[in-house]
C-alpha cells in the first residue's frame, strides 16, 4: 500500500523531496500561498489556517478519513500544527510539548550566532552541519568552529535535544558561542530555513528534507537510521 504523507507549509524543494519517495502527498498550505508547483498526480492540497482554532476540527473531519501515515512540518511555522495533527490522529512523532521546549531554548543570544542542523534516530542525535552567516557581502556557509568550542557545541546540542524530548527526525537549532560558552537559543523540529538544506546537501551529501520524510514514513531508504547506527556503533 502506498504510504500517505501530510506536509505542512511546504516549498517547492520540500515538495520535490516528498514526491521522490513515491508516496501519496497531502499538502496543507496557508491561504494565499503559492501552490502551483507543489502538487503532482499523487497529491492533494488544502488551503487552511493551521494555526487557527478550527484546525483540530479540520484534522479530524478532513485528514482522518485520508488515513495519513505521517504528518511532518516543512517549515518552523508548521511545527506546532504538525504536533497538534499527530495528537488528534494518534500518530507518532514530536509532541507539542517538545516543540515548545525546542522553541524556548536554554540560553541567551550573545556572542557568535550559528545554526546547527541535526538528525535523530531513536534518541541518538547526530550533528550534520554547522551553518554560519550571512557574513558581510556573502551568504550562508558551512563552518567548523575551533576544536574546543566544536566539541562543546556537539555535547551541548545533543544534551539539549535529549532534555527537550526529541527522539527522531531533523532539528535546526540556533546556538550562540561566547568564548568557551555554548548556549542553545532556540530550535525547531524541521530542516533549516531558506538555503540551509541545499547548503547542507552540497557540503555533506545529506538531503535532510528527504531524510525527514522517509524516516517519518518508516521507509527503509538506508539513510538516517543506517548512517547514525553505523557511526554510533
mmCIF file of C-alpha atoms in Angstrom:
data_model
loop_
_atom_site.group_PDB
_atom_site.id
_atom_site.type_symbol
_atom_site.label_atom_id
_atom_site.label_comp_id
_atom_site.label_asym_id
_atom_site.label_seq_id
_atom_site.Cartn_x
_atom_site.Cartn_y
_atom_site.Cartn_z
ATOM 1 C CA UNK A 1 0.000 0.000 0.000
ATOM 2 C CA UNK A 2 1.342 3.425 -0.932
ATOM 3 C CA UNK A 3 2.136 5.452 2.209
ATOM 4 C CA UNK A 4 0.386 8.779 2.676
ATOM 5 C CA UNK A 5 2.347 11.791 3.917
ATOM 6 C CA UNK A 6 0.915 15.100 5.120
ATOM 7 C CA UNK A 7 3.344 18.020 4.745
ATOM 8 C CA UNK A 8 2.575 21.341 6.417
ATOM 9 C CA UNK A 9 3.850 24.572 4.810
ATOM 10 C CA UNK A 10 5.967 23.077 2.043
ATOM 11 C CA UNK A 11 8.036 24.940 -0.503
ATOM 12 C CA UNK A 12 8.920 23.673 -3.962
ATOM 13 C CA UNK A 13 12.107 21.921 -2.831
ATOM 14 C CA UNK A 14 10.477 20.097 0.081
ATOM 15 C CA UNK A 15 7.576 19.103 -2.176
ATOM 16 C CA UNK A 16 10.038 17.602 -4.650
ATOM 17 C CA UNK A 17 11.719 15.682 -1.837
ATOM 18 C CA UNK A 18 8.350 14.259 -0.789
ATOM 19 C CA UNK A 19 7.442 13.329 -4.370
ATOM 20 C CA UNK A 20 10.768 11.495 -4.757
ATOM 21 C CA UNK A 21 9.653 8.911 -2.200
ATOM 22 C CA UNK A 22 6.764 7.726 -4.359
ATOM 23 C CA UNK A 23 4.218 8.324 -1.598
ATOM 24 C CA UNK A 24 0.826 9.990 -1.773
ATOM 25 C CA UNK A 25 1.322 13.563 -0.568
ATOM 26 C CA UNK A 26 -1.191 15.851 1.104
ATOM 27 C CA UNK A 27 -0.068 19.476 1.392
ATOM 28 C CA UNK A 28 -1.534 21.911 3.910
ATOM 29 C CA UNK A 29 -0.734 25.481 2.916
ATOM 30 C CA UNK A 30 -1.649 28.887 4.380
ATOM 31 C CA UNK A 31 -4.390 30.727 2.476
ATOM 32 C CA UNK A 32 -2.898 32.790 -0.334
ATOM 33 C CA UNK A 33 0.441 30.958 -0.526
ATOM 34 C CA UNK A 34 1.742 29.936 -3.981
ATOM 35 C CA UNK A 35 0.901 26.295 -4.602
ATOM 36 C CA UNK A 36 1.049 25.648 -8.353
ATOM 37 C CA UNK A 37 4.416 23.844 -8.299
ATOM 38 C CA UNK A 38 3.726 21.694 -5.242
ATOM 39 C CA UNK A 39 1.229 19.142 -6.468
ATOM 40 C CA UNK A 40 1.534 16.215 -8.855
ATOM 41 C CA UNK A 41 -0.776 13.380 -9.892
ATOM 42 C CA UNK A 42 -0.354 11.720 -6.481
ATOM 43 C CA UNK A 43 -1.045 14.847 -4.404
ATOM 44 C CA UNK A 44 -3.844 16.639 -2.656
ATOM 45 C CA UNK A 45 -3.710 20.214 -1.453
ATOM 46 C CA UNK A 46 -5.742 22.085 1.139
ATOM 47 C CA UNK A 47 -5.631 25.797 1.902
ATOM 48 C CA UNK A 48 -6.089 26.011 5.659
ATOM 49 C CA UNK A 49 -5.103 28.173 8.609
ATOM 50 C CA UNK A 50 -3.127 25.590 10.543
ATOM 51 C CA UNK A 51 -2.646 27.982 13.464
ATOM 52 C CA UNK A 52 -6.370 28.689 13.794
ATOM 53 C CA UNK A 53 -8.744 27.451 16.464
ATOM 54 C CA UNK A 54 -10.606 25.266 13.956
ATOM 55 C CA UNK A 55 -7.533 23.353 12.817
ATOM 56 C CA UNK A 56 -8.070 20.330 15.122
ATOM 57 C CA UNK A 57 -11.597 20.006 13.707
ATOM 58 C CA UNK A 58 -10.172 20.119 10.168
ATOM 59 C CA UNK A 59 -7.730 17.376 11.079
ATOM 60 C CA UNK A 60 -10.484 15.201 12.493
ATOM 61 C CA UNK A 61 -13.011 15.696 9.688
ATOM 62 C CA UNK A 62 -10.744 16.024 6.625
ATOM 63 C CA UNK A 63 -7.414 14.338 7.374
ATOM 64 C CA UNK A 64 -8.641 11.408 9.452
ATOM 65 C CA UNK A 65 -10.615 9.839 6.553
ATOM 66 C CA UNK A 66 -7.454 10.055 4.423
ATOM 67 C CA UNK A 67 -5.649 7.846 6.977
ATOM 68 C CA UNK A 68 -2.213 9.506 6.729
ATOM 69 C CA UNK A 69 0.827 7.593 7.898
ATOM 70 C CA UNK A 70 2.762 10.688 9.000
ATOM 71 C CA UNK A 71 2.365 14.432 9.442
ATOM 72 C CA UNK A 72 5.574 16.433 9.042
ATOM 73 C CA UNK A 73 6.356 20.171 9.089
ATOM 74 C CA UNK A 74 8.463 21.575 6.269
ATOM 75 C CA UNK A 75 8.930 24.953 7.975
ATOM 76 C CA UNK A 76 9.135 26.330 11.502
ATOM 77 C CA UNK A 77 5.587 27.691 11.439
ATOM 78 C CA UNK A 78 4.310 24.197 10.654
ATOM 79 C CA UNK A 79 5.954 22.517 13.653
ATOM 80 C CA UNK A 80 3.245 23.066 16.256
ATOM 81 C CA UNK A 81 0.338 22.395 13.840
ATOM 82 C CA UNK A 82 2.033 19.140 12.836
ATOM 83 C CA UNK A 83 2.275 18.135 16.503
ATOM 84 C CA UNK A 84 -1.394 19.016 17.024
ATOM 85 C CA UNK A 85 -2.414 16.975 13.968
ATOM 86 C CA UNK A 86 -0.402 13.950 15.118
ATOM 87 C CA UNK A 87 -2.028 14.131 18.541
ATOM 88 C CA UNK A 88 -5.540 14.266 17.044
ATOM 89 C CA UNK A 89 -4.790 11.377 14.683
ATOM 90 C CA UNK A 90 -2.838 9.283 17.181
ATOM 91 C CA UNK A 91 0.311 9.263 15.044
ATOM 92 C CA UNK A 92 3.859 9.017 16.392
ATOM 93 C CA UNK A 93 6.212 11.963 16.249
ATOM 94 C CA UNK A 94 7.373 15.003 18.160
ATOM 95 C CA UNK A 95 4.828 16.195 20.726
ATOM 96 C CA UNK A 96 3.566 19.749 21.126
ATOM 97 C CA UNK A 97 5.337 19.912 24.483
ATOM 98 C CA UNK A 98 8.663 19.039 22.862
ATOM 99 C CA UNK A 99 8.062 21.593 20.089
ATOM 100 C CA UNK A 100 7.596 24.263 22.768
ATOM 101 C CA UNK A 101 10.697 23.149 24.672
ATOM 102 C CA UNK A 102 12.735 23.384 21.491
ATOM 103 C CA UNK A 103 11.457 26.910 20.836
ATOM 104 C CA UNK A 104 12.242 28.038 24.369
ATOM 105 C CA UNK A 105 15.898 27.049 24.064
ATOM 106 C CA UNK A 106 18.236 27.048 27.035
ATOM 107 C CA UNK A 107 20.408 30.108 26.766
ATOM 108 C CA UNK A 108 20.806 33.712 25.700
ATOM 109 C CA UNK A 109 21.718 35.148 22.306
ATOM 110 C CA UNK A 110 25.167 36.608 22.908
ATOM 111 C CA UNK A 111 28.390 36.088 21.041
ATOM 112 C CA UNK A 112 28.658 34.425 17.650
ATOM 113 C CA UNK A 113 25.371 33.079 16.290
ATOM 114 C CA UNK A 114 25.389 29.781 14.370
ATOM 115 C CA UNK A 115 22.787 27.378 13.029
ATOM 116 C CA UNK A 116 23.092 23.655 13.715
ATOM 117 C CA UNK A 117 21.306 21.062 11.589
ATOM 118 C CA UNK A 118 20.833 17.749 13.368
ATOM 119 C CA UNK A 119 19.092 14.440 12.773
ATOM 120 C CA UNK A 120 17.966 11.990 15.441
ATOM 121 C CA UNK A 121 17.013 8.330 15.268
ATOM 122 C CA UNK A 122 15.683 6.509 18.300
ATOM 123 C CA UNK A 123 17.116 9.091 20.681
ATOM 124 C CA UNK A 124 20.561 9.079 19.062
ATOM 125 C CA UNK A 125 21.493 12.531 17.842
ATOM 126 C CA UNK A 126 23.869 13.495 15.069
ATOM 127 C CA UNK A 127 25.115 16.974 14.148
ATOM 128 C CA UNK A 128 25.021 17.101 10.366
ATOM 129 C CA UNK A 129 26.376 20.604 9.800
ATOM 130 C CA UNK A 130 27.070 23.942 11.461
ATOM 131 C CA UNK A 131 25.969 26.950 9.452
ATOM 132 C CA UNK A 132 27.332 30.470 9.808
ATOM 133 C CA UNK A 133 26.425 33.819 8.254
ATOM 134 C CA UNK A 134 25.285 35.672 6.467
ATOM 135 C CA UNK A 135 28.628 37.410 6.542
ATOM 136 C CA UNK A 136 29.236 40.879 5.181
ATOM 137 C CA UNK A 137 28.962 40.706 1.407
ATOM 138 C CA UNK A 138 28.313 36.961 1.465
ATOM 139 C CA UNK A 139 25.742 34.304 2.198
ATOM 140 C CA UNK A 140 25.445 31.312 4.446
ATOM 141 C CA UNK A 141 28.362 28.911 4.749
ATOM 142 C CA UNK A 142 29.261 25.661 6.455
ATOM 143 C CA UNK A 143 31.686 26.465 9.260
ATOM 144 C CA UNK A 144 33.959 24.490 11.562
ATOM 145 C CA UNK A 145 34.216 26.118 14.994
ATOM 146 C CA UNK A 146 37.549 25.886 16.760
ATOM 147 C CA UNK A 147 38.284 22.472 18.256
ATOM 148 C CA UNK A 148 37.314 23.289 21.853
ATOM 149 C CA UNK A 149 34.005 25.033 21.098
ATOM 150 C CA UNK A 150 33.212 22.411 18.441
ATOM 151 C CA UNK A 151 33.340 19.590 20.963
ATOM 152 C CA UNK A 152 31.350 21.611 23.485
ATOM 153 C CA UNK A 153 28.842 22.559 20.792
ATOM 154 C CA UNK A 154 28.028 18.953 19.906
ATOM 155 C CA UNK A 155 27.762 17.945 23.561
ATOM 156 C CA UNK A 156 25.525 20.932 24.344
ATOM 157 C CA UNK A 157 23.283 20.404 21.313
ATOM 158 C CA UNK A 158 22.786 16.682 21.908
ATOM 159 C CA UNK A 159 22.121 17.251 25.599
ATOM 160 C CA UNK A 160 19.546 19.915 24.781
ATOM 161 C CA UNK A 161 17.736 17.656 22.308
ATOM 162 C CA UNK A 162 17.614 14.895 24.911
ATOM 163 C CA UNK A 163 16.207 17.219 27.588
ATOM 164 C CA UNK A 164 13.654 18.638 25.163
ATOM 165 C CA UNK A 165 12.416 15.119 24.435
ATOM 166 C CA UNK A 166 13.224 14.943 20.719
ATOM 167 C CA UNK A 167 13.897 11.352 19.686
ATOM 168 C CA UNK A 168 13.513 11.243 15.910
ATOM 169 C CA UNK A 169 13.839 13.425 12.849
ATOM 170 C CA UNK A 170 15.538 16.700 11.993
ATOM 171 C CA UNK A 171 16.074 19.718 14.206
ATOM 172 C CA UNK A 172 17.518 23.100 13.374
ATOM 173 C CA UNK A 173 18.958 24.963 16.340
ATOM 174 C CA UNK A 174 20.251 28.481 16.768
ATOM 175 C CA UNK A 175 23.230 28.496 19.094
ATOM 176 C CA UNK A 176 25.469 31.240 20.452
ATOM 177 C CA UNK A 177 29.213 30.910 21.044
ATOM 178 C CA UNK A 178 30.640 33.315 23.592
ATOM 179 C CA UNK A 179 34.241 32.473 24.349
ATOM 180 C CA UNK A 180 34.148 28.910 25.600
ATOM 181 C CA UNK A 181 30.427 29.019 26.368
ATOM 182 C CA UNK A 182 27.807 27.428 24.093
ATOM 183 C CA UNK A 183 24.114 28.280 24.503
ATOM 184 C CA UNK A 184 21.137 26.890 22.583
ATOM 185 C CA UNK A 185 18.937 29.909 21.867
ATOM 186 C CA UNK A 186 16.028 28.177 20.115
ATOM 187 C CA UNK A 187 15.171 25.214 17.922
ATOM 188 C CA UNK A 188 12.565 23.626 15.699
ATOM 189 C CA UNK A 189 11.947 20.037 14.594
ATOM 190 C CA UNK A 190 12.378 20.521 10.846
ATOM 191 C CA UNK A 191 15.109 21.224 8.290
ATOM 192 C CA UNK A 192 16.702 24.658 8.438
ATOM 193 C CA UNK A 193 15.138 27.616 6.632
ATOM 194 C CA UNK A 194 15.857 29.053 3.200
ATOM 195 C CA UNK A 195 19.089 27.869 1.612
ATOM 196 C CA UNK A 196 20.206 25.799 4.615
ATOM 197 C CA UNK A 197 19.060 22.351 3.335
ATOM 198 C CA UNK A 198 20.700 22.919 -0.063
ATOM 199 C CA UNK A 199 23.909 24.060 1.631
ATOM 200 C CA UNK A 200 23.932 21.029 3.933
ATOM 201 C CA UNK A 201 23.383 18.724 0.977
ATOM 202 C CA UNK A 202 26.150 20.365 -1.035
ATOM 203 C CA UNK A 203 28.622 20.102 1.828
ATOM 204 C CA UNK A 204 27.703 16.685 3.239
ATOM 205 C CA UNK A 205 25.633 14.837 0.647
ATOM 206 C CA UNK A 206 22.729 14.643 3.097
ATOM 207 C CA UNK A 207 19.278 15.537 1.748
ATOM 208 C CA UNK A 208 17.791 16.397 5.131
ATOM 209 C CA UNK A 209 14.326 17.039 3.689
ATOM 210 C CA UNK A 210 14.165 13.587 2.133
ATOM 211 C CA UNK A 211 15.590 12.017 5.281
ATOM 212 C CA UNK A 212 12.881 13.710 7.341
ATOM 213 C CA UNK A 213 10.016 12.450 5.178
ATOM 214 C CA UNK A 214 11.412 8.946 4.707
ATOM 215 C CA UNK A 215 12.084 8.487 8.404
ATOM 216 C CA UNK A 216 8.617 9.712 9.379
ATOM 217 C CA UNK A 217 7.069 7.184 6.991
ATOM 218 C CA UNK A 218 9.335 4.352 8.106
ATOM 219 C CA UNK A 219 10.666 3.934 4.580
ATOM 220 C CA UNK A 220 13.869 1.812 4.730
ATOM 221 C CA UNK A 221 15.911 4.064 2.479
ATOM 222 C CA UNK A 222 19.147 3.116 4.242
ATOM 223 C CA UNK A 223 19.716 6.750 5.023
ATOM 224 C CA UNK A 224 19.289 8.226 8.503
ATOM 225 C CA UNK A 225 18.998 5.095 10.623
ATOM 226 C CA UNK A 226 21.800 3.218 8.938
ATOM 227 C CA UNK A 227 24.173 6.181 8.940
ATOM 228 C CA UNK A 228 23.633 7.064 12.579
ATOM 229 C CA UNK A 229 23.752 3.440 13.747
ATOM 230 C CA UNK A 230 26.986 2.860 11.869
ATOM 231 C CA UNK A 231 28.667 5.949 13.322
ATOM 232 C CA UNK A 232 27.450 5.162 16.828
ATOM 233 C CA UNK A 233 28.442 1.501 16.744
#
